[in-house]
Tab-separated table of C-alpha atoms in Angstrom:
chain	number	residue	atom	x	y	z
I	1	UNK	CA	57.633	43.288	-13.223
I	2	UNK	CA	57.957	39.196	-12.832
I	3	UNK	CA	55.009	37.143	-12.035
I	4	UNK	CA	53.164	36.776	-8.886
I	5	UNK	CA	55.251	34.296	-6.151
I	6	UNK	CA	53.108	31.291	-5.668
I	7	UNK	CA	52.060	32.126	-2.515
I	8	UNK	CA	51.018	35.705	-3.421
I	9	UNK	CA	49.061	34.071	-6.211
I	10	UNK	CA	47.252	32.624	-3.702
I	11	UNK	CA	46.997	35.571	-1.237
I	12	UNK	CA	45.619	37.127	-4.420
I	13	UNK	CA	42.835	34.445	-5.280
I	14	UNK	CA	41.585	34.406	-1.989
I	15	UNK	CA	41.382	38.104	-1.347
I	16	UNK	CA	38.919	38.971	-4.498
I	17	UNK	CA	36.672	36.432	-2.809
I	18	UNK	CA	36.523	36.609	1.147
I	19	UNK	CA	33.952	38.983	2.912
I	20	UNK	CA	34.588	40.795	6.116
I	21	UNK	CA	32.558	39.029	8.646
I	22	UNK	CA	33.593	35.284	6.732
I	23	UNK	CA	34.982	32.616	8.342
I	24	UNK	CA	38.285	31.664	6.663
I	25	UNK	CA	40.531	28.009	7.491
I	26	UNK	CA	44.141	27.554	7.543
I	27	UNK	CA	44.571	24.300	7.142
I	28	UNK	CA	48.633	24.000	7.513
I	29	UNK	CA	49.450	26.683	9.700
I	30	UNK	CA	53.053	26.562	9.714
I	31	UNK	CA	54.573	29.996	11.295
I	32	UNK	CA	51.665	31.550	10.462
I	33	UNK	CA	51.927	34.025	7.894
I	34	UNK	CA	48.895	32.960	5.792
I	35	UNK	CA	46.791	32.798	9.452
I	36	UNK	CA	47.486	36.254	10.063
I	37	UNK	CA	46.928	36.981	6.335
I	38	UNK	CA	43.084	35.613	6.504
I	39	UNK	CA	42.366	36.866	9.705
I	40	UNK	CA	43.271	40.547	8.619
I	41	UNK	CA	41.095	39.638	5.188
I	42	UNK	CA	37.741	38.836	7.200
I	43	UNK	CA	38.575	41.340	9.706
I	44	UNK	CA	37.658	42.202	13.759
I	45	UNK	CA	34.033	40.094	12.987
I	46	UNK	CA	35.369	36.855	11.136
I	47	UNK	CA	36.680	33.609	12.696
I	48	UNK	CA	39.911	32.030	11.729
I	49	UNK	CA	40.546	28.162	12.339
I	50	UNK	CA	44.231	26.980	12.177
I	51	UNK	CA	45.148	23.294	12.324
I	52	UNK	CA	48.475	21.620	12.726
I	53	UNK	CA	49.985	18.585	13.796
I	54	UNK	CA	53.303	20.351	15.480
I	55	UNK	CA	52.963	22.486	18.640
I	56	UNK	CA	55.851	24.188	17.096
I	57	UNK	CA	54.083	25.470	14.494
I	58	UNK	CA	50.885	26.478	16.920
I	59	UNK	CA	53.630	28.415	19.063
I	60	UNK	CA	55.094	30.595	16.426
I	61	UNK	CA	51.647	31.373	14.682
I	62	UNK	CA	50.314	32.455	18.339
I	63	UNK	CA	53.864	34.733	18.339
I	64	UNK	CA	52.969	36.092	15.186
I	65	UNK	CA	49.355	37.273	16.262
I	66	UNK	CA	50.891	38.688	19.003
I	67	UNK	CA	52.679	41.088	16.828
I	68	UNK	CA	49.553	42.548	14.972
I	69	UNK	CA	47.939	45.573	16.833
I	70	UNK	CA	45.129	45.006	18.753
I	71	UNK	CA	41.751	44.645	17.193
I	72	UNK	CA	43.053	44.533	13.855
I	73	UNK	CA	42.536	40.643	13.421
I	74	UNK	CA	39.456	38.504	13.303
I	75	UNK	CA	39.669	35.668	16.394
I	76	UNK	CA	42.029	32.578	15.405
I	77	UNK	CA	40.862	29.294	16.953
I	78	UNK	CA	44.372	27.210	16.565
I	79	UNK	CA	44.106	22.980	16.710
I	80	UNK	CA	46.979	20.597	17.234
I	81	UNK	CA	45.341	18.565	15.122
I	82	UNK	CA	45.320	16.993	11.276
I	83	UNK	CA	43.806	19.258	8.633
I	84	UNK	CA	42.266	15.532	7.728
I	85	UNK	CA	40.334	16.280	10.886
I	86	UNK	CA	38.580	19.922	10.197
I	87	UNK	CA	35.087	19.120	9.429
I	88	UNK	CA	35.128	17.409	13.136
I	89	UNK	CA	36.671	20.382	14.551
I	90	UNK	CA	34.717	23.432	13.369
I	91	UNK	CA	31.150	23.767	14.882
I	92	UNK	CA	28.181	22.798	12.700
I	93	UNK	CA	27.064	26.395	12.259
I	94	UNK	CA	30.301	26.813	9.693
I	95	UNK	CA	29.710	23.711	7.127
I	96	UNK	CA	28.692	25.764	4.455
I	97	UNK	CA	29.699	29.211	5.154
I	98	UNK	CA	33.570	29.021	5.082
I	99	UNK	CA	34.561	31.729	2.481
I	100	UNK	CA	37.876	30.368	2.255
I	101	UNK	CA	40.544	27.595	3.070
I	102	UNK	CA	44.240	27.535	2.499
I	103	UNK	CA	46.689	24.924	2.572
I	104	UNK	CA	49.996	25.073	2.043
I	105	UNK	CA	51.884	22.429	2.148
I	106	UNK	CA	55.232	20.540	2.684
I	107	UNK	CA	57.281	20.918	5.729
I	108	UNK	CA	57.600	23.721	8.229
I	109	UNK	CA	59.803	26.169	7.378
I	110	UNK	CA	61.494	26.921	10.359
I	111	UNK	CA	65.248	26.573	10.905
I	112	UNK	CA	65.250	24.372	13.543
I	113	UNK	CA	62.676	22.184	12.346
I	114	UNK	CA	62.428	18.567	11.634
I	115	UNK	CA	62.127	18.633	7.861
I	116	UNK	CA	61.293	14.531	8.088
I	117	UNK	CA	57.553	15.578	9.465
I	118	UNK	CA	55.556	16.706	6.091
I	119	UNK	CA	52.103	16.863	4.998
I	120	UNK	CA	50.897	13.256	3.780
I	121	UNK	CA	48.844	12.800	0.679
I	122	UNK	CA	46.191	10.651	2.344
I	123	UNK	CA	45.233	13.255	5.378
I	124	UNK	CA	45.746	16.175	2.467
I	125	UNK	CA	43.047	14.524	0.583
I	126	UNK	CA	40.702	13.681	2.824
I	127	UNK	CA	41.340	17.863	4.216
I	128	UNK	CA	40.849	18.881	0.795
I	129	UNK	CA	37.666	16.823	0.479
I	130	UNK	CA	36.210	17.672	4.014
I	131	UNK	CA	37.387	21.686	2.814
I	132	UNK	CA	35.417	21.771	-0.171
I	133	UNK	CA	32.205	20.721	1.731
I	134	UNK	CA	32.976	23.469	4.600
I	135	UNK	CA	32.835	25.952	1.522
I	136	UNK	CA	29.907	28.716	0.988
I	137	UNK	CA	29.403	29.066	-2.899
I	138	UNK	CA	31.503	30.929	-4.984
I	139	UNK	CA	34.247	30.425	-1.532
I	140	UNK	CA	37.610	28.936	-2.650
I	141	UNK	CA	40.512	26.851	-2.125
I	142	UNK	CA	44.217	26.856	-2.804
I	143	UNK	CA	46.897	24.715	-1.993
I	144	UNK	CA	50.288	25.669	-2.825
I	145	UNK	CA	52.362	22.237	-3.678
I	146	UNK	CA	55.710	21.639	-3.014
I	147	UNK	CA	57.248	18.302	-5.612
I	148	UNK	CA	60.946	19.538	-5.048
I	149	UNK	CA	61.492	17.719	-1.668
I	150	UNK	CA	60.830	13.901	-0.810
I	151	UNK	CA	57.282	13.003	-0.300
I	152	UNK	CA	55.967	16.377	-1.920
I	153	UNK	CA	55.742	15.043	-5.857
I	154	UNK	CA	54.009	12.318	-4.481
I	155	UNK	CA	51.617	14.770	-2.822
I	156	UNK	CA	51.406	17.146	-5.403
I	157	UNK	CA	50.760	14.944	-8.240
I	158	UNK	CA	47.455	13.467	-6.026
I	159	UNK	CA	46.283	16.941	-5.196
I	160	UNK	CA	46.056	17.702	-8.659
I	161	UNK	CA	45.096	14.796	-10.261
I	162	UNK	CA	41.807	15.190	-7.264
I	163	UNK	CA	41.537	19.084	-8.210
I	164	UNK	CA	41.414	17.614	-11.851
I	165	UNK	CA	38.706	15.053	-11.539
I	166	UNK	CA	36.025	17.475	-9.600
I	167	UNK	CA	32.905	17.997	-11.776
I	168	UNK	CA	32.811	21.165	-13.397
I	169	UNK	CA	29.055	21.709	-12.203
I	170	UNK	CA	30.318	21.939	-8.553
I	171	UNK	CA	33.500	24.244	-9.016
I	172	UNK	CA	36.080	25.233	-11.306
I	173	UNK	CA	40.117	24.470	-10.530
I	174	UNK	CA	43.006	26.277	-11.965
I	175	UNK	CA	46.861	25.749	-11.790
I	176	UNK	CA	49.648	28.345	-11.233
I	177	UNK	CA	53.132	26.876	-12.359
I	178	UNK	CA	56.565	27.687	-13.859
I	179	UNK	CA	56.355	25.303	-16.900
I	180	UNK	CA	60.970	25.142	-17.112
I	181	UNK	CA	61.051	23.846	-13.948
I	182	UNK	CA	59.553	20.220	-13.251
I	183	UNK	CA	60.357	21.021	-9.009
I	184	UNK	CA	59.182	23.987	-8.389
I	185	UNK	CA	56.193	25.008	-6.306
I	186	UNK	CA	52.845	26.068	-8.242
I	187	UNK	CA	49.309	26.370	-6.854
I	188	UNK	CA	46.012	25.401	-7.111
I	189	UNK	CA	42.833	26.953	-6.984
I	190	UNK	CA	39.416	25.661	-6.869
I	191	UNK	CA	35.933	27.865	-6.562
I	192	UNK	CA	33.036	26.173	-5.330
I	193	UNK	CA	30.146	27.045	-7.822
I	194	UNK	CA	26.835	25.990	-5.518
């Protein structure tokens, strides 16, 4: 048995800490997979908030909702919108009580999409910040990074150097990575303590 993919690392992580009932963000919603993934985790009474910048990407996460039987997901509220942007976007009664937010970034992986529109380090930090206050305690983060393609070691080598610098009285961080290979993804994870 190999080790856990990156993403299932985070899948993983997140699982062992949302609640049924929780309200859960996805802050790069891309074709939805990891939408549909919290909004089965918090189940029929949670709320799901999904933000991207492409309608593209809004259009094939609603088509892969569509797919999941009836009842069996908690409501998605999807933006066309910057993940910079969430705290503005999810109603006051949430700051505080999100159990957990996931971002994963890059490019959308579609085939016939344009692989020039990625995720920019100064939106994904001020998401990440604006995430970590939206957090209940003990709720969590992770961001899978992507430094193989232009624009993402940039990214990548922010998000961690920001998951590195966060006092250790307010949360913990942890990295996920294939140590032979300089490019390829790995993930973060950061608990909120209080």
């Amino acid at each position: 048995m190999g080790f856990l993919s990156v993403l299932s690392f985070a899948h993983k992580e997140i699982e062992g800490r949302l609640r049924p009932g929780d309200a859960a963000i996805d802050a790069t919603v891309g074709t939805g997979a990891d939408t549909v993934f919290l909004a089965k985790a918090v189940g029929a009474k949670g709320r799901v908030y999904g933000f991207d910048i492409q309608e593209q990407a809004l259009a094939l996460t609603e088509q892969r909702i569509s797919r999941e039987p009836a009842g069996s997901l908690a409501p998605v509220t999807l933006f066309l919108a910057s993940h910079g942007l969430m705290k503005e976007c999810l109603p006051p009664e949430e700051h505080g009580s999100v159990g957990a937010v996931m971002f994963n970034l890059g490019y959308l992986p579609s085939q016939d999409a344009d692989k020039q529109i990625i995720t920019e380090t100064g939106s994904t930090l001020q998401a990440l910040e604006a995430a970590l206050t939206l957090l209940r305690p003990k709720g969590i983060i992770t961001a899978v990074l992507y430094p193989g393609h232009p624009g993402g070691e940039a990214e990548a080598a922010a998000v961690t150097a920001w998951a590195s610098s966060l006092p250790q009285e307010i949360c913990q961080s942890i990295v996920y990575r294939q140590l032979q290979r300089s490019d390829a993804p790995y993930a973060i994870a950061i608990e909120k303590k209080r």
